[in-house]
Structure formats: structure tokens, C-alpha cells
Amino acid sequence: MAKKTARPAAADDPAAPARLVIEDDVAWIHLDDPAKSVNTLSSRYMQWFDARLDEIADQPLRGLVLISDKPGYFIVGADVDELKGFSEPAEVVEVIRRGHRFTGRLAALPYPVVAAIDGMCLGGGLELALCCDARVATEARHTQLGVPEVLLGIFPGLGGTQRLPRLLAVADALDLILTGRQVDARKAKRIGLVDVTCHPLALRQAALAAVAWGKPGQSGYRGPRNGSGHGFAKAAADVIARTPGARALVFNSARSTVLKKTGGHYPAPLKAIEVVRDGLNLPLADALELEARAFAEVVVSDVAKNLMTIFFTKNAVEGRARKLAAGARQLDRVGVLGAGFMGAGIAQGLAHKGYDVVLKDRDHDALARGLEQCSGLFQDLVKRRRYRPVEHKEAMSRILPTIDYHSFGKTSFVVEAVFEDVEVKRQVVREMEEAGPEDLIFASNTSTIPIARLAEASRRPENVIGMHFFSPVHKMPLLEIIKHPTTSEEALATTVEVGRRMGKTIIVVNDGPGFFTSRVLGPFVNEALWILAQGARIDEIDRVVKAWGWPVGPLALLDEVGLDVARHAGRVMQDYAGARAEPSPIFERMIADGRLGRKSKRGFYKYRTEPKRVDRSVYELIEWERARIDPQEIVERTWMQMLNEVARSIEDGVVSDPKDVDVGVIFGFGFPPFRGGILREADRLGLDHVVGRLETYAARYGDRLAPAELLTDMARKGKTFHRD
Ligand code: NAD
């Protein structure tokens, strides 16, 4: 039987973030912070650890193992609250130095230290594991390792930028640091990040086996790490990395990839490249000091603050969705009506998360295309090793294709994704209610039709709701749920729960033409067309708007959405808002000429060859004459028109919480995240400034650019949208 050693009283504090148990001369630190649902690496955690190291440093132990008692989580990273609170670089450097002293002590213990990883091991958690002599990780799907700091506008600051490139091939280390990518245990083993992978039930034995290897560098060491601590792949890669030319190539290419991806708006990855490059030439202690100083610079930057704010905003929005989902109906099966581009994407997302799906279309051809799309998406998961081939089969077998309503008798929740035509959809509401159970909830994926118009066709309008996914469904994180005045709580809770289970970030908005997202996207692209008509070039408009941080320019975006689809949405808004929402006449000319965008291989760009090229014949079609327009004006007119519509949708009560707005524009269509959201950007500039710009443009180009009343009112009172 294992011999357990009694613990000193202080360590038995029930509020302690972890527990120390000594068993057969091995110290086990069980990570399990009672104050949190996940373990995060806070100062409190490190103080606790430090005190335990004082206790055990001189004990005759065989080893120390770090293991988590929180199912699914090792340590998910540093405490972001703490990071966000930093404002003085000097103070940050001190905090980081304390962290380095602690990790240095851990690494210097005279006996082997092992990280036994089951669950998320991210950021500071992985950096802590990197200070251990060995890492064993479970092959469970929830075990993911990575350093996602870059997504918060920072980089690893607890030695990660120095220990990763010393342990892995430099290119692999850079890849993890610069992309924030998470890898599973098998991939981690391949690149040398962990030493052993095992079944979750064998984790303790695997950790003890790693303790038995001994301490690297000491006599009798029997583990995979020789004196230099490298595997063959790492050694080979390092020979290359030590050659000055090759090394310069690795770092230069990383830099140009980052610049291409970020347009230079994100300082952290560029700084991280420098820190890795320069640190590799220094002894570890000096390299860690270099990391600390650089980290202190980026963590207090505006970009980092904005990205951390989004992190919290998204968490808050998701927390609210969790509460809204209380009272949801328990479902195993969901119906999807329409197996077109969106319907197939939704069906795949549902089956992926374990729902049985009844997928209906009008005919077998359409169904076959939809199933092919689903199968292709599952196949991609197999290629990326996220699925075993058998899981592909299992997931497909959860989708029941049909061309009639016979199989819907017990399907009490359906997502409708048929053509965007109010009469077709109303007909489908009636048919479905005929075929489905009494308590059927009907969720429509319409992008423009007011939900109340569909509810009018229903016998149970309280069970009709909007469930607006974004395209492509498997990639886009946002789901906009639309309630109309009589939508029931159960319908809302159930729709939110289905969306949450699909992994979506959910905003709930009130009904109205174009709801929130379609409504505010319209003026952004429409203004770009007015600017084009005035004489700016197609590529110029897209280039300057992208340079401001958007992922894609408005004209390229129109080509992706489809000009017919966008014109339809524009008309819906025009019916509602009148002249200020008048779609540009360019829509008509393009559509009459068969230019619907990428789907017709002709739009503002030509799509017959890659990369796409501007189609210059558009200029003749629209009788264009070149005129120079200030790039700043192009940028401002597009995003401020979006802001104007955001303000009007707040006036109309479609949305009310600024958090929903910022999450909606960032996760729905990529408003530049480093700006923190459209309302944060407006607050930063000051609403009086924004109103002034809109008034100038309105005087030049007409009333559609006149500032919304809410903006002028708030500007006059010196208000901001966000209060923090
Ligand atoms: P699509 O044309 O690709 O698919 C529509 C499918 O519905 C077709 O397969 C059609 O055969 C089928 N259908 C038509 N009538 C039907 C009926 N009575 N019963 C069953 N199936 C029927 O269109 P899509 O792009 O997938 O759009 C579907 C819906 O999703 C629309 O309301 C659209 O506005 C909305 N939407 C589209 C996007 C997008 O980017 N494509 C984004 C968000 C929302």
C-alpha cells in the first residue's frame, strides 16, 4: 500500500489553489482551485507553489508531479484579469521576474519534476510544464497544448519564448507562438513538446515512470532527454538554425508571414520574433530578462488592452447565453429544412455535436449535393486528424435525408434554411406545423425577413424564432438569435442551447428588418459602391479598407455574398428606412450584366484564375471616371456608415447592450479586433469627432451620411457607449 505523508497544517487550507500530497516519496501537486471552474496561473497560485517548494526542497523525495484534479483542464493560462490590470511596464517586469525566479526554482529541484497533463494546458500552464523535466500527456480529445497569448495581443511571458525554441525546432516553436495554435498530445509528441502520451487512465503510472527516468544531466538518467535535451529532429533542425543564413531565413519568413496576416496592426507577434531570435544567442537567464522587458512593453499596449477586453466581453456574452439556456427543452434530434449551402452547413454542425438530424429538401439532387457538402466537411476533420475515419461514418449516419415530412413527427425543433423568399418560408412554416408535433419550435435562418412576418403564418407564433447563422457555418463563430415580441422563453432557451452546443457565440437581438448584423453590414458595402461611382478604383477601395484592419474589402465581400443577395437585403432596408438606405444603382447594372459575384465567376473581380483580378470591364459598365478620393475618407465613410446604422438599431431597440454590438461586428464579419469593436472605436475617437466627420460628409454627399440622432445626442452630452 502507498505510504502517505502527513501534511503541515498550513497546506491544508481549503481555499488553497492546489493540494500537496506526498506518496511513496513522490510529491504530487494536485491543481484544483476551488475559487474557479478552471485553473489559471495567478500570483496567488505562484505564491502557494513557492511556499510548497520551501517545504519540500530539502526533503528526500524521488520526484515531484504536477497533476490537475479539474476534469478537462490542466492550467488554461495566466489570469487575464491580472494581465489586464497592468499599466506600468516597470511593475510588470517585477511580476515577471518573480515568475521566472519561481520557475527557475522548480527547474532546479534536485529530483525529477514531471507535468502530468490531462486537459487544456495553455499559455502559462504550458510554460510551467516546460520548466519540468518531463511532460506526459493524455491522448484524450480535451488535451490540447498551446500558447494562445498572441490572440490577446501579448506573447508567452513566463519563459515560453525561450524554452520553446530550446526544446523544439525553432520553426515549430515560432509556429506555436505566432499563431496561438493548439495541438493534441500526439502532435505535441511528434514535435517534441511532450515526451510520452498515454490513455487518461494510465496518466499516474506514466508520470511515475517519468519520475523513474531520473533527472536529466544527472548520472543514471534513463529518459529521452540527453544532456542537450534534444531529439533527432530538433538536432537536425538546429544545425540549420545555427547557420546564419538559414536562421535569418526562418525569422525573416516568419516576419513577412505575420505582416501579411496582420497588416502590421499587431505589435506582439513581431516583438515575439525578435525576442526568440535574440534570446537564442543568450544564456537562459539573460534571455528570460529580455523576454520580461519585451512582454512588459506589449502587455500595456492599447492593442493588448482591446484584445483582452474582447476576451472578457465574449465571456460575458457567453455567460449570459448560458443563463438564457436554462429551461431549454432537451433534444436529441433536430430537423433542418433546405439542404442548400447553409442548410447543409447547419446539418453538419449539428451532427458533429452529436444531434440526430432530419435533413429535408425538395428533391433528391438537392439532397445529394447537401450530403456531399456534409461529407466533405467531415472529411476535412479526418484530414486534420480531428476525426478518425470511423467517426466520419458515424457522423454521416446521424443525418437522415428525406424529401418529405414523414420523418418529422417527433422532431420538435427545426431550423429552416430554404430560399430567402417570404412566401416560400411562410408555406414551409404551415407544412411543417402540419407534419410536426404540437410543441414544434420553428427557427428560421433568414438573413433579412422580419421573424414576425413568418410568425404570422404560424398557429403557434410564440414558437417561431430567428436563428441567423453566418457563412460558412463551420467557420463563423457568431450566431444571431432573433426574438419577436411574442417569442416564448422556452423557444428562446432551446434555440440558445442548440447554438451553444454547436459551439457558437450567441447574441440575442429583437426583430426588425435585417435584424442587427444584416442591417449594419448593408450601409458599409453600399457606401463603398457610392465611393466607386465617384471615381475611386475597385482595388483601391478594398486595399485601404483592408489596411485599416478589415479582413476583406467591401467590394470583394460583395462578390462573396452575391450581388443579388445583397441587393435583396438592401431593398428590405430601403422599404423600411427610405431614401437614406437607397441601394447604389451599381447593383442593378452589375446584376443585369450577369455579375453576381464569385458564384457566377464574375463580379468586381474575375474568378477564372487565382489570385482573383479586378475586372476592368466593370468600369465601362458603370460609366466610371477616375477621381482621387482621400483614403482616410474611404475608410471613414464605410465604417462610420456602419456605426450610423448601429446607432439606429439601438434607437429602434434591436440591440441595447454595447457588448452585443462589439461581439456581433467582430465575430460576425471581422470588424478589426485590435480596435476592440465598433463602439469601442467610436468611444476612443470621441463621438463629437465622429459626428463632425459624418456632418462633413453629409454636407458633401447627401443626407444618407447624416449622423443618427443617438450619436449627435450622445456627442452633445459627452457620453460614451461603454462605461469602463
Ligand atoms: P440555397 O439556395 O443554397 O439553398 C436553399 C435550399 O432550399 C435549396 O437546396 C432548395 O432546394 C431548398 N428548398 C427550397 N424550398 C424548399 C422547401 N419547400 N423544402 C425544402 N427545401 C427547400 O440557399 P442558402 O444560401 O443555403 O440560403 C438559405 C437561407 O439561409 C436563406 O434564407 C438565406 O437568406 C439564409 N442565409 C444565407 C447565408 C449565405 O451566406 N448564403 C447566410 C445567412 C443566412
PDB file of C-alpha atoms in Angstrom, residues 157-271:
ATOM      1  CA  GLY A 157       5.989  35.793 -20.711  1.00  0.00           C
ATOM      2  CA  LEU A 158       6.883  33.003 -18.332  1.00  0.00           C
ATOM      3  CA  GLY A 159       9.837  31.705 -20.301  1.00  0.00           C
ATOM      4  CA  GLY A 160       7.820  30.321 -23.226  1.00  0.00           C
ATOM      5  CA  THR A 161       9.598  32.380 -25.886  1.00  0.00           C
ATOM      6  CA  GLN A 162      12.912  30.984 -24.656  1.00  0.00           C
ATOM      7  CA  ARG A 163      12.159  27.437 -23.547  1.00  0.00           C
ATOM      8  CA  LEU A 164      10.041  26.515 -26.596  1.00  0.00           C
ATOM      9  CA  PRO A 165      12.758  27.228 -29.199  1.00  0.00           C
ATOM     10  CA  ARG A 166      15.326  25.491 -26.980  1.00  0.00           C
ATOM     11  CA  LEU A 167      13.129  22.389 -26.787  1.00  0.00           C
ATOM     12  CA  LEU A 168      11.558  22.278 -30.265  1.00  0.00           C
ATOM     13  CA  ALA A 169      12.754  23.036 -33.765  1.00  0.00           C
ATOM     14  CA  VAL A 170      12.789  26.844 -33.979  1.00  0.00           C
ATOM     15  CA  ALA A 171      10.225  26.861 -36.795  1.00  0.00           C
ATOM     16  CA  ASP A 172       7.804  24.731 -34.728  1.00  0.00           C
ATOM     17  CA  ALA A 173       8.290  26.978 -31.696  1.00  0.00           C
ATOM     18  CA  LEU A 174       7.620  30.078 -33.790  1.00  0.00           C
ATOM     19  CA  ASP A 175       4.554  28.480 -35.293  1.00  0.00           C
ATOM     20  CA  LEU A 176       3.057  27.844 -31.837  1.00  0.00           C
ATOM     21  CA  ILE A 177       3.972  31.292 -30.533  1.00  0.00           C
ATOM     22  CA  LEU A 178       2.857  33.280 -33.584  1.00  0.00           C
ATOM     23  CA  THR A 179      -0.394  31.507 -34.377  1.00  0.00           C
ATOM     24  CA  GLY A 180      -1.574  30.541 -30.880  1.00  0.00           C
ATOM     25  CA  ARG A 181      -2.345  27.146 -32.421  1.00  0.00           C
ATOM     26  CA  GLN A 182      -3.284  24.344 -30.028  1.00  0.00           C
ATOM     27  CA  VAL A 183      -2.019  20.827 -30.635  1.00  0.00           C
ATOM     28  CA  ASP A 184      -3.194  17.490 -29.284  1.00  0.00           C
ATOM     29  CA  ALA A 185      -0.919  15.126 -27.368  1.00  0.00           C
ATOM     30  CA  ARG A 186       0.079  13.089 -30.416  1.00  0.00           C
ATOM     31  CA  LYS A 187       1.109  16.139 -32.414  1.00  0.00           C
ATOM     32  CA  ALA A 188       2.839  17.513 -29.299  1.00  0.00           C
ATOM     33  CA  LYS A 189       4.834  14.299 -29.082  1.00  0.00           C
ATOM     34  CA  ARG A 190       5.789  14.459 -32.768  1.00  0.00           C
ATOM     35  CA  ILE A 191       7.249  17.948 -32.414  1.00  0.00           C
ATOM     36  CA  GLY A 192       8.940  17.138 -29.084  1.00  0.00           C
ATOM     37  CA  LEU A 193       6.674  19.174 -26.822  1.00  0.00           C
ATOM     38  CA  VAL A 194       5.757  16.154 -24.698  1.00  0.00           C
ATOM     39  CA  ASP A 195       7.779  13.018 -24.028  1.00  0.00           C
ATOM     40  CA  VAL A 196       5.070  10.420 -23.613  1.00  0.00           C
ATOM     41  CA  THR A 197       1.406  10.124 -24.493  1.00  0.00           C
ATOM     42  CA  CYS A 198      -0.933   7.741 -22.707  1.00  0.00           C
ATOM     43  CA  HIS A 199      -4.524   6.769 -22.049  1.00  0.00           C
ATOM     44  CA  PRO A 200      -6.149   9.053 -19.441  1.00  0.00           C
ATOM     45  CA  LEU A 201      -6.451   6.137 -17.012  1.00  0.00           C
ATOM     46  CA  ALA A 202      -2.702   5.496 -17.268  1.00  0.00           C
ATOM     47  CA  LEU A 203      -1.619   9.067 -16.520  1.00  0.00           C
ATOM     48  CA  ARG A 204      -0.384   8.473 -12.973  1.00  0.00           C
ATOM     49  CA  GLN A 205       1.610   5.407 -13.961  1.00  0.00           C
ATOM     50  CA  ALA A 206       3.107   7.284 -16.921  1.00  0.00           C
ATOM     51  CA  ALA A 207       4.080  10.144 -14.599  1.00  0.00           C
ATOM     52  CA  LEU A 208       5.702   7.730 -12.135  1.00  0.00           C
ATOM     53  CA  ALA A 209       7.571   6.066 -14.985  1.00  0.00           C
ATOM     54  CA  ALA A 210       8.901   9.503 -15.984  1.00  0.00           C
ATOM     55  CA  VAL A 211       9.966  10.130 -12.366  1.00  0.00           C
ATOM     56  CA  ALA A 212      11.874   6.849 -12.526  1.00  0.00           C
ATOM     57  CA  TRP A 213      13.896   8.129 -15.518  1.00  0.00           C
ATOM     58  CA  GLY A 214      15.781  10.341 -13.086  1.00  0.00           C
ATOM     59  CA  LYS A 215      16.935  13.907 -13.587  1.00  0.00           C
ATOM     60  CA  PRO A 216      18.370  14.914 -16.977  1.00  0.00           C
ATOM     61  CA  GLY A 217      22.047  15.742 -16.649  1.00  0.00           C
ATOM     62  CA  GLN A 218      22.468  13.545 -13.557  1.00  0.00           C
ATOM     63  CA  SER A 219      24.181  10.163 -13.677  1.00  0.00           C
ATOM     64  CA  GLY A 220      21.859   7.243 -14.296  1.00  0.00           C
ATOM     65  CA  TYR A 221      19.308   9.298 -16.256  1.00  0.00           C
ATOM     66  CA  ARG A 222      17.313   6.912 -18.455  1.00  0.00           C
ATOM     67  CA  GLY A 223      14.799   9.216 -20.174  1.00  0.00           C
ATOM     68  CA  PRO A 224      14.566  10.595 -23.736  1.00  0.00           C
ATOM     69  CA  ARG A 225      16.428  13.799 -22.934  1.00  0.00           C
ATOM     70  CA  ASN A 226      20.207  13.551 -23.139  1.00  0.00           C
ATOM     71  CA  GLY A 227      22.469  16.364 -21.983  1.00  0.00           C
ATOM     72  CA  SER A 228      21.475  18.740 -24.783  1.00  0.00           C
ATOM     73  CA  GLY A 229      17.839  17.876 -24.276  1.00  0.00           C
ATOM     74  CA  HIS A 230      17.168  17.304 -27.983  1.00  0.00           C
ATOM     75  CA  GLY A 231      15.636  14.654 -30.136  1.00  0.00           C
ATOM     76  CA  PHE A 232      16.998  13.903 -33.602  1.00  0.00           C
ATOM     77  CA  ALA A 233      14.540  16.132 -35.456  1.00  0.00           C
ATOM     78  CA  LYS A 234      15.323  19.013 -33.142  1.00  0.00           C
ATOM     79  CA  ALA A 235      19.083  18.425 -33.526  1.00  0.00           C
ATOM     80  CA  ALA A 236      18.799  18.390 -37.323  1.00  0.00           C
ATOM     81  CA  ALA A 237      16.636  21.485 -37.325  1.00  0.00           C
ATOM     82  CA  ASP A 238      19.080  23.251 -35.042  1.00  0.00           C
ATOM     83  CA  VAL A 239      22.038  22.596 -37.311  1.00  0.00           C
ATOM     84  CA  ILE A 240      20.055  24.518 -39.904  1.00  0.00           C
ATOM     85  CA  ALA A 241      19.011  27.168 -37.416  1.00  0.00           C
ATOM     86  CA  ARG A 242      22.632  27.724 -36.326  1.00  0.00           C
ATOM     87  CA  THR A 243      23.657  28.533 -39.902  1.00  0.00           C
ATOM     88  CA  PRO A 244      23.331  32.327 -40.005  1.00  0.00           C
ATOM     89  CA  GLY A 245      21.785  32.406 -43.491  1.00  0.00           C
ATOM     90  CA  ALA A 246      19.216  29.710 -42.732  1.00  0.00           C
ATOM     91  CA  ARG A 247      18.409  31.291 -39.415  1.00  0.00           C
ATOM     92  CA  ALA A 248      17.834  34.690 -40.978  1.00  0.00           C
ATOM     93  CA  LEU A 249      15.569  32.986 -43.486  1.00  0.00           C
ATOM     94  CA  VAL A 250      13.442  31.359 -40.746  1.00  0.00           C
ATOM     95  CA  PHE A 251      12.988  34.640 -38.867  1.00  0.00           C
ATOM     96  CA  ASN A 252      12.504  36.803 -41.962  1.00  0.00           C
ATOM     97  CA  SER A 253       9.901  34.486 -43.373  1.00  0.00           C
ATOM     98  CA  ALA A 254       8.089  34.407 -40.008  1.00  0.00           C
ATOM     99  CA  ARG A 255       8.112  38.191 -40.019  1.00  0.00           C
ATOM    100  CA  SER A 256       6.738  38.520 -43.511  1.00  0.00           C
ATOM    101  CA  THR A 257       4.011  35.933 -42.794  1.00  0.00           C
ATOM    102  CA  VAL A 258       2.979  37.916 -39.718  1.00  0.00           C
ATOM    103  CA  LEU A 259       2.983  41.207 -41.603  1.00  0.00           C
ATOM    104  CA  LYS A 260       0.898  39.692 -44.374  1.00  0.00           C
ATOM    105  CA  LYS A 261      -1.637  38.280 -41.924  1.00  0.00           C
ATOM    106  CA  THR A 262      -1.906  41.236 -39.604  1.00  0.00           C
ATOM    107  CA  GLY A 263      -1.111  44.215 -41.804  1.00  0.00           C
ATOM    108  CA  GLY A 264       1.290  45.298 -39.059  1.00  0.00           C
ATOM    109  CA  HIS A 265      -1.578  46.172 -36.693  1.00  0.00           C
ATOM    110  CA  TYR A 266      -0.497  43.704 -34.004  1.00  0.00           C
ATOM    111  CA  PRO A 267       2.845  44.515 -32.321  1.00  0.00           C
ATOM    112  CA  ALA A 268       3.052  41.325 -30.176  1.00  0.00           C
ATOM    113  CA  PRO A 269       3.935  38.712 -32.803  1.00  0.00           C
ATOM    114  CA  LEU A 270       6.600  40.966 -34.351  1.00  0.00           C
ATOM    115  CA  LYS A 271       8.138  41.589 -30.949  1.00  0.00           C
TER     116      LYS A 271
END
